[in-house]
Amino acid sequence: MAVCVRRNYRKERLFAVGLIFVLLGKAIIAMVAKGNQADFTELDKHFEGSVLSLMQKYCLDCHSTKRQKGELDLEQFAKLTDVRRAPKLWVKVVEMMTDEEMPPKKKPQLSAVERKVFLAWVENYLNAEALANEGDPGRVVLRRLSNAEYTYTIQDLTGVALEPTKEFPVDGAAGEGFMNVGDAMVMSPALVQKYLDAAKEVATHAVMTHDGIRFSLGRSRRDWADELIYEIRSIYNRHTSGTGATDKVYAWDPNALDRAMNTSGRVNLTPYFQALVDHRERLLKNPETAEVVAREEKLNTKYFQKLTELLTQKENPSLLLGQLRAELHGANPADVPGIAGDVTQWQGRLWSFGKVGQIGREGRASAWMNPVDSLTSSYELKLKLPANAKGEISVFLATGDAGDGGTNDFVRWSKPRLVLKDQPTIPLATANGLLARMSTLRRNELARTDKYLAVIAEARVQGQSIETFARGRGLNGKVLDNWVDAVQLAQFAVPKATGHYPGKIDKVGGYDDIRGWGLPATPSLIANKSTETIRFGTLTVPGRSVNMHPSPSLEAVIYWQSPMEGKIKLKGYFADSDSVGGNGAAWRVELLGDANTGTIAQGEFDNGKSGRFIPEQEYNIQRGDLLKLVVNARNRNHGYDTTEVALIITEQGGKKREWDLAKEVVDRVQESNPLADLFGNSKVWHFCSSTEELTTQATVPAGSTLAKWRLAVINRKPAAEIEKLAAAVQRVFAPKVGGVTGADEALRKQYTDSKGPLKWLHLALNGKILEDIEAKAPAILEYKLPGELVAGAEVVVNAALHPERGRNGTAQFLVSLIPPDAKAFLGQPMVTGADAGKKMQQAYADFRELFPSAMCHAQIVPVDEVVTMILYHREDEPLKRLMLSEDEADELDRLWDELYFVSQEPLLRVVSHEQLYEFATQDRKDLLSPLESLRISISKEAEAFREHLKKTEPIHFAAILDLAERAWRRPLTDTDRKDLHELYKTLRSKELTHERAIRLTLARVLTSPDFLYRLEKPGQKKVGRKWEQVSNLELANRLSYFLWSSMPDDELMQLMSVKKSVNDNLIAGQVKRMLRDPRIRRLAVEFACQWLDIREFNLDDGKNERLYPQFVNLRGYMYEESVRFFEELFRNDHSILDLLDADHAFLNESLAKHYGIRGVSGPQWRRVAGTRALGRGGILGMGTVLAKQSGASRTSPILRGNWVSETLLGERLPKPPANVPDLPETVPEGLTARQLIEKHSSEAACAKCHAKIDPYGFALEQYDAIGRLRSKTVDTKTKLMDGNSIEGLTGLREYLLNERREDVVRQFCKKLLGYALGREVGLSDKPLLDSMSEQLAKNDFRFSIAVETIIKSEQFRSIRNVAAKEN
Amino acid sequence: MLCGLGVTMALPWMESTRVWGDVSKSTKKASEAPTRMAILFAGCGFHKHEWWAKGQGKGMQLGKVLAPLSDFRDKMIFIRGLYNKEALKGNIHSSQTGNLLSGAPLASGGRIQSGTSVDQYVAQRIGRQNKVPSLVLGCEKANPGVHKNYSLLYSSHISWSSPNTPTPLEVYPALAFDRLFKNKAQVGDQSVLDAVLEDAKDLRRNISRLDQQKLDEYLNSVREVEQRIESAGKRGEVQGWRPTLTKPDMSRPKDGYPQDIVEHMRLMCDILVLAFQTDTTRICTLKLNNDHGTLRFPHIGVDYMIHHLLSHNDSDDWLKVNQFFLKQMAYIARRLDGIQEGERTLLDNTMLMLCSSMLTGHHDASQLPVVMLGGGGGRIKGGQNIDYLGKSDRQMSRLFLSMMDKMDIRPEIFGDADKPLQEI
């Protein structure tokens, strides 16, 4: 469109005034000279003479109403009013005339004067028409957001770099060639579907938090949580050492994990102490300077202030801190590491770390970092003595003064004692003489063994009580008791079956055939009467079998009480009847009787297995002896313990009877308990339970003299024989007896042992009580102990300060085998008296307060257990208290709240609890009970969280309203709110979750025409002026879509939504702000790059890859250079002439190399000055422009020239003629690109145009097809159409800047205006363009001037009335 | 020259079925397979010396560009000499492409104005019989910008839903596949669309007529999507004839834009065939590239230069590329011919037309390259070689009238033509 008539033509015409039209023409030409002053009356006067007559003469032959050649009817224009109906057509007429396309060459031509006069009138007319409609906002079709605008708006709305339009169809351009013109913004069902999908996709990035909605690049809870963790860690890492991230630690490297755990979240104290010491004087003088020092030393201010407080405070701090302060006051810089080391050691002592993964479990630490009070009022010390101790050994009870002097350290060792398994406790103090006492007792009493045995034998034979016979014999009653127990001969020693099941059990598992005896739960005994194997539950009960089931603590027992006397043999087995699970069971067979007492067989079997017993031996039994079959749960691991048992007893002599447990019992089991046998003897079978007992040990070694004596007694041998044997027994015990047999050796060993059947130790201890020992620290007490007595024993003692005299004391205690030195007390608990304890505790607490071992649990995600229910563990109280500013602390709280909320941890915990429980059921039964105990609290928390979630639902909906208001770029109406709420409710009623309903509501906001279109309300007036000002809000939108291609930000929105009138200053202020904003880059891309035809050059595919393989790697850099150039120009408000004239370029190493510019290294971008001399700076030397306007394989002066002409100068070129001859793609041998073109352009048909455009291109020929400077100098001298001669890029630049500045500026203005308005620039915009050019010229061509002129213009601020004509 | 604003259609076009008087009652039996229409487009014309055919029927001799079609000579019509008068006005890529299928005058300057293209014209009349009224596919993304005063929208679109609205093309195979076969609208979509439709209706009240027309594009599009959701899954009542395939027999293509042009074109061809075979749609355009095309063809060793620049020289590489395009047509034909629908093959029931916006790479639109395969439901006689060059009424739109006739649509005028080509 050539609205403006160019000055050079005007000059030319002024010289060519002819004679005929002198009078007529003068008036017209005078009007032209005056500029835009002509009015329509004047024009009307001259219409007939200067236009109509010439039209009739030269035009109407073809362009009559009848012929309408080229669909043009000029005959319709009989009057000025006719002309005014179609001003645009007259613009074309001027173009055709000035380009000398009309009248056609073959037809009669206008004389120079006629031409002059005709054009002058039309120009005048067009000027008048432009003025008449000056400021018309024009025909602006409703604009959809372009893909770019949509993307930017979504990004500004969400604050996240989403790319929702990636798969959208590419937008079209229209108007002045930009992609923001309503005409080219189409809509279709497919596109609506894409908008819906994109909106839903955007909505998946919405993160619903406890206090609203934010957006994230991620779409899963995991992503969102990770983002929050990252932010939380950033705060942690800002203040503490170690990265805190164990993410990169491999699970298989526990050491690495430990290292990470041990370093993260810590603070290195050395620099802090260093600063305290270095700046001590300054700080002491004025503690306020701590802030400055902290800044200088790059330390955390708050923490350093706290430490300074310690250094400078007037009152005395408690013990440990007091010591530290004293040290700091006196320290040299060189002492600092030592001091820091001490503090670290104390930290280690006063804090301990638990496993985060175990928090919440029964008996585990409730935190990661736990205070340790190595301070107690009393505690128990234990020392295990060596099992192989011999001779005399020493045990030391030592007391230290805990480093604070021993003045008040009166201590009490409470009940020091030796604990031996199955033995009486021995007071430590008595142990020393004990051995001697015991030896004497033993020697004396064993020396009268015969007397003891005699008493027993007589009592037995005569069937009377022992006491009767012992009386008056001077025997030790206790020793006699022990003898009776040992030989098991007295009447009272007859074994008895006890613990009979009290009740019957029937229909076990629902089967009539299975019955038995038992306690309601377990233990029990059942028998299967049928011959079938019966399976129920987890049980398999074989046909005709007897089964026992113990409880965890009770054994199941079957006794066979002998109805006979004589020899038997026996055999049988125990077998698991319940092989589903469990750990099998333990069993044993014991014989309890006169002749033999002891365990015949015992064993354990694993799940599903069995154990068998068939002793070779015959057993000699008496009437009433008991054979005992026992099953227990094996290590008390209860479950699946039902055990089948079989037993067959065979009488060896006499009647050769056989007792088969199964045969005897299965049919009659419930007849009675005890049950008679099948031979008619009553009370043979007993079904019982008993508490678990130790295996019965035989106390009389078989075959020994004592055993012989015992048999003799039982068999009522003659008294002499019995006495003789008793004497023989005594001889076995006599000292230094040789020739003792194996069995007697055992007898002797057992019966002289201090822990043996005769319980010598017990006897020797008789009457000794445990006593306390008092001492004053430091002190070491030594006890000498007999090795053989105390081997394997444990020394046990309680230690404390003396309750009265030690109240103010602090001491440490130690029990050891070697005399301890002072170092040995390190790490021992501090034991304090009642009053000292409080003081110490305070000292520790104060220390811990200031010196936590770790400031925070920086890894957040527990990694110290294989399975844990805790997802995120927060422990950062010290950090918050000691190091964080209020804002940071608030931010940290917010992040944690959000993490907790977003990850929905309480709900996840229910799941992980369940999983963990399942796991424990299989593999870790020990965890079941602790886990079970958590169940209620976990589900309560989950419930509470669900409640919380419910409460946040309205918050999210409110956030959607806020988003809608921003997305729609206008205040919401009540109807809007209601509608959105309706939709939300509808979606909920379709059983969508809150989250999905919110997301869909958001999708609806983003699919609405309010979002997708830039709606503006037209003026409603039907008469008067054709347009009205838009509202302030609409203006705000126009501003931000012009400058940012996106929605207005909050500031702009707020300012503009104030009801009162918005003045120009306010807007100008906003525009200045917006131009400086980084979002102005979008104007660089959407306006500048689009105008210069290099938008998305980074994807340009137009080069021959064989010739230019490097291009594909460079095109992105070239593009970035251009974008950065424009962005900087706009942001810093440079002259728009910099487009041509800049003496700088934006470069990185690769691009600089490509351009042949030295001294730029590294991939980062920088502004390089002084590039003009190197052929760069400004758009003419840009790789983008030079390459884009080249062919694939060679440069194209035509393309470049055409670009200069059309794009930079806004010249209109006529259409190329049909059947243009081809140009080869590659330059033929022996020619330059220029020569090739010159050959082509010399053809007459082409010459006219090419003469106009090619020279511009020739001037740029020094640059090759990808924008490199050619190494060889080529001819860039050229003569332009207007007669100017130029050479090279410099010549072209100077020409454009000087000779054609007005055209370049005007073209820039026209394009910017077209972009700003979203339409083609028209006739009525001419005065505005004039004003823009003028203002720019007056103001150093600063970019902002052009923008401001547009923004103040009527066009920009108005909209046509609803009734206005559409053209 | 003076382009007045065309009267934008006030009637929502998707409601237009049967409103128009130009749909004739089908002469087909209900049990007979329907006729399908597919238009392939290749930009920038073909090799100057190798686009020709001599003789008739099976013995027809073909230029090298057309060689890939030689198996189908008896089902082929080679048409020479048709043109769009309006296209000669701009006489450059975009102005030659934007009205290729409508013959309408194009607006230059900042405006967008063409005409409803033949495929959309047909779709608007009979497309609603199928799940998808028409399928508009492409193998190259559209070009932005303005070239020689014509928006490049023209260069990138041969299908136009209305004179102002180029039909967006689907270039993602996966999305094209979804368009055909994805039935399950998600819960809530309908409610969302209802709501935005109400928005649009409210907004429509206070804006200018011009803007109303623009908003109507939106309004109608939303309605169409809604209807699509409503009718998803419930196929229209099928009487008599049933397609040989009811579900896709290929898997959904991978998400994203195919890196490889061979794969891209193959997928799009397969989708076209599948759409016809399943009777999901009966009308399809497939734009193999843009008129101002930037494709490269590494698989035949022509990766050094983009399509548009190749077209300016009639080199051997250019010929290879031309053949590659014709091979796509042959591929589709071969697949269609392999599907038996009653007595005829699917190819016999199809009109598969390939054209370009210019004859050669030198912007010569005075005659257009056109070749057609398929029997048009038994109404088109194959093996013809017809030359209209030099004859008076050689409007491209006459061909469109002929093609529409086979679809039982017989408007009095289409574009700049008022009578079909007698030979076809």
Short mmCIF file of N, CA, C and O in Angstrom, two decimals, chain A residues 975-1024:
data_model
loop_
_atom_site.label_atom_id
_atom_site.label_comp_id
_atom_site.label_asym_id
_atom_site.label_seq_id
_atom_site.Cartn_x
_atom_site.Cartn_y
_atom_site.Cartn_z
N THR A 975 -22.55 -13.45 37.83
CA THR A 975 -23.00 -14.56 36.99
C THR A 975 -21.84 -15.49 36.66
O THR A 975 -21.99 -16.71 36.69
N ASP A 976 -20.70 -14.89 36.37
CA ASP A 976 -19.51 -15.73 36.09
C ASP A 976 -19.26 -16.66 37.26
O ASP A 976 -19.03 -17.86 37.09
N ARG A 977 -19.26 -16.07 38.45
CA ARG A 977 -18.95 -16.88 39.64
C ARG A 977 -19.98 -17.99 39.79
O ARG A 977 -19.64 -19.13 40.08
N LYS A 978 -21.23 -17.60 39.61
CA LYS A 978 -22.30 -18.57 39.78
C LYS A 978 -22.14 -19.70 38.76
O LYS A 978 -22.23 -20.88 39.10
N ASP A 979 -21.89 -19.31 37.52
CA ASP A 979 -21.76 -20.31 36.46
C ASP A 979 -20.62 -21.28 36.74
O ASP A 979 -20.75 -22.49 36.54
N LEU A 980 -19.51 -20.72 37.17
CA LEU A 980 -18.37 -21.58 37.45
C LEU A 980 -18.70 -22.54 38.59
O LEU A 980 -18.34 -23.71 38.57
N HIS A 981 -19.41 -22.00 39.56
CA HIS A 981 -19.76 -22.86 40.68
C HIS A 981 -20.74 -23.94 40.27
O HIS A 981 -20.64 -25.10 40.68
N GLU A 982 -21.67 -23.54 39.43
CA GLU A 982 -22.63 -24.52 38.90
C GLU A 982 -21.89 -25.67 38.23
O GLU A 982 -22.19 -26.83 38.45
N LEU A 983 -20.93 -25.30 37.40
CA LEU A 983 -20.20 -26.33 36.66
C LEU A 983 -19.48 -27.26 37.64
O LEU A 983 -19.55 -28.48 37.53
N TYR A 984 -18.83 -26.63 38.60
CA TYR A 984 -18.11 -27.44 39.59
C TYR A 984 -19.08 -28.42 40.27
O TYR A 984 -18.79 -29.60 40.41
N LYS A 985 -20.24 -27.89 40.64
CA LYS A 985 -21.21 -28.76 41.33
C LYS A 985 -21.69 -29.88 40.40
O LYS A 985 -21.82 -31.03 40.81
N THR A 986 -21.97 -29.49 39.16
CA THR A 986 -22.42 -30.51 38.20
C THR A 986 -21.38 -31.62 38.09
O THR A 986 -21.70 -32.80 38.09
N LEU A 987 -20.12 -31.21 37.99
CA LEU A 987 -19.06 -32.21 37.84
C LEU A 987 -18.98 -33.10 39.07
O LEU A 987 -18.83 -34.32 38.96
N ARG A 988 -19.12 -32.49 40.22
CA ARG A 988 -19.10 -33.31 41.45
C ARG A 988 -20.27 -34.28 41.45
O ARG A 988 -20.15 -35.42 41.89
N SER A 989 -21.40 -33.80 40.95
CA SER A 989 -22.57 -34.68 40.96
C SER A 989 -22.40 -35.84 39.99
O SER A 989 -23.10 -36.83 40.07
N LYS A 990 -21.46 -35.70 39.07
CA LYS A 990 -21.16 -36.83 38.18
C LYS A 990 -20.11 -37.75 38.80
O LYS A 990 -19.43 -38.51 38.11
N GLU A 991 -19.96 -37.59 40.09
CA GLU A 991 -19.04 -38.43 40.86
C GLU A 991 -17.59 -38.26 40.47
O GLU A 991 -16.79 -39.18 40.61
N LEU A 992 -17.27 -37.07 40.03
CA LEU A 992 -15.86 -36.78 39.85
C LEU A 992 -15.31 -36.32 41.19
O LEU A 992 -16.01 -35.70 41.98
N THR A 993 -14.04 -36.62 41.43
CA THR A 993 -13.43 -36.18 42.68
C THR A 993 -13.30 -34.66 42.67
O THR A 993 -13.37 -34.03 41.62
N HIS A 994 -13.08 -34.12 43.85
CA HIS A 994 -12.87 -32.68 43.95
C HIS A 994 -11.75 -32.24 43.01
O HIS A 994 -11.90 -31.29 42.25
N GLU A 995 -10.65 -32.98 43.04
CA GLU A 995 -9.50 -32.59 42.22
C GLU A 995 -9.85 -32.56 40.74
O GLU A 995 -9.51 -31.62 40.03
N ARG A 996 -10.52 -33.61 40.30
CA ARG A 996 -10.82 -33.64 38.87
C ARG A 996 -11.83 -32.57 38.51
O ARG A 996 -11.76 -31.97 37.43
N ALA A 997 -12.77 -32.32 39.41
CA ALA A 997 -13.75 -31.29 39.13
C ALA A 997 -13.08 -29.92 39.05
O ALA A 997 -13.38 -29.11 38.18
N ILE A 998 -12.14 -29.69 39.96
CA ILE A 998 -11.42 -28.41 39.93
C ILE A 998 -10.63 -28.29 38.63
O ILE A 998 -10.65 -27.25 37.96
N ARG A 999 -9.97 -29.37 38.26
CA ARG A 999 -9.17 -29.31 37.03
C ARG A 999 -10.05 -29.06 35.81
O ARG A 999 -9.71 -28.28 34.92
N LEU A 1000 -11.20 -29.72 35.79
CA LEU A 1000 -12.09 -29.50 34.64
C LEU A 1000 -12.66 -28.09 34.64
O LEU A 1000 -12.85 -27.49 33.58
N THR A 1001 -12.93 -27.57 35.83
CA THR A 1001 -13.42 -26.20 35.90
C THR A 1001 -12.35 -25.25 35.37
O THR A 1001 -12.64 -24.30 34.65
N LEU A 1002 -11.13 -25.55 35.73
CA LEU A 1002 -10.03 -24.74 35.20
C LEU A 1002 -9.94 -24.89 33.68
O LEU A 1002 -9.76 -23.90 32.96
N ALA A 1003 -10.11 -26.11 33.21
CA ALA A 1003 -10.07 -26.34 31.76
C ALA A 1003 -11.17 -25.53 31.08
O ALA A 1003 -10.98 -24.97 29.99
N ARG A 1004 -12.29 -25.47 31.73
CA ARG A 1004 -13.39 -24.70 31.18
C ARG A 1004 -13.03 -23.21 31.11
O ARG A 1004 -13.31 -22.53 30.14
N VAL A 1005 -12.38 -22.72 32.16
CA VAL A 1005 -11.94 -21.31 32.15
C VAL A 1005 -11.04 -21.06 30.94
O VAL A 1005 -11.16 -20.04 30.27
N LEU A 1006 -10.18 -22.02 30.67
CA LEU A 1006 -9.20 -21.83 29.60
C LEU A 1006 -9.74 -22.18 28.21
O LEU A 1006 -9.04 -22.02 27.22
N THR A 1007 -10.93 -22.73 28.15
CA THR A 1007 -11.53 -23.03 26.84
C THR A 1007 -12.57 -21.96 26.49
O THR A 1007 -13.08 -21.92 25.38
N SER A 1008 -12.85 -21.14 27.46
CA SER A 1008 -13.89 -20.12 27.27
C SER A 1008 -13.44 -19.08 26.23
O SER A 1008 -12.26 -18.76 26.13
N PRO A 1009 -14.41 -18.54 25.48
CA PRO A 1009 -14.06 -17.44 24.57
C PRO A 1009 -13.48 -16.25 25.32
O PRO A 1009 -12.71 -15.48 24.76
N ASP A 1010 -13.84 -16.10 26.58
CA ASP A 1010 -13.27 -15.02 27.38
C ASP A 1010 -11.76 -15.14 27.45
O ASP A 1010 -11.05 -14.15 27.56
N PHE A 1011 -11.28 -16.36 27.45
CA PHE A 1011 -9.84 -16.56 27.49
C PHE A 1011 -9.25 -16.56 26.08
O PHE A 1011 -8.25 -15.92 25.82
N LEU A 1012 -9.92 -17.27 25.18
CA LEU A 1012 -9.32 -17.49 23.86
C LEU A 1012 -9.39 -16.27 22.96
O LEU A 1012 -8.59 -16.14 22.04
N TYR A 1013 -10.36 -15.41 23.21
CA TYR A 1013 -10.51 -14.24 22.35
C TYR A 1013 -10.21 -12.97 23.11
O TYR A 1013 -10.37 -12.91 24.32
N ARG A 1014 -9.80 -11.97 22.38
CA ARG A 1014 -9.59 -10.66 23.00
C ARG A 1014 -10.83 -9.83 22.75
O ARG A 1014 -10.91 -9.03 21.83
N LEU A 1015 -11.81 -10.07 23.60
CA LEU A 1015 -13.12 -9.45 23.40
C LEU A 1015 -13.10 -7.99 23.82
O LEU A 1015 -12.55 -7.64 24.85
N GLU A 1016 -13.72 -7.18 22.98
CA GLU A 1016 -13.86 -5.77 23.33
C GLU A 1016 -15.26 -5.34 22.97
O GLU A 1016 -15.83 -5.81 21.97
N LYS A 1017 -15.78 -4.46 23.78
CA LYS A 1017 -17.15 -4.03 23.54
C LYS A 1017 -17.12 -2.81 22.63
O LYS A 1017 -16.44 -1.82 22.93
N PRO A 1018 -17.80 -2.88 21.51
CA PRO A 1018 -17.78 -1.72 20.61
C PRO A 1018 -18.63 -0.58 21.18
O PRO A 1018 -19.49 -0.80 22.04
N GLY A 1019 -18.36 0.60 20.70
CA GLY A 1019 -19.18 1.74 21.08
C GLY A 1019 -20.62 1.49 20.61
O GLY A 1019 -20.86 0.87 19.58
N GLN A 1020 -21.57 1.98 21.37
CA GLN A 1020 -22.96 1.66 21.07
C GLN A 1020 -23.68 2.77 20.32
O GLN A 1020 -24.81 2.59 19.89
N LYS A 1021 -23.03 3.92 20.15
CA LYS A 1021 -23.72 5.05 19.51
C LYS A 1021 -24.00 4.76 18.05
O LYS A 1021 -23.20 4.14 17.36
N LYS A 1022 -25.15 5.23 17.61
CA LYS A 1022 -25.50 4.98 16.22
C LYS A 1022 -25.30 6.21 15.37
O LYS A 1022 -25.35 6.16 14.15
N VAL A 1023 -25.18 7.38 16.01
CA VAL A 1023 -24.97 8.60 15.25
C VAL A 1023 -23.70 9.28 15.73
O VAL A 1023 -23.13 8.90 16.74
N GLY A 1024 -23.29 10.29 15.00
CA GLY A 1024 -22.12 11.06 15.40
C GLY A 1024 -20.84 10.35 14.99
O GLY A 1024 -20.79 9.65 13.98
#
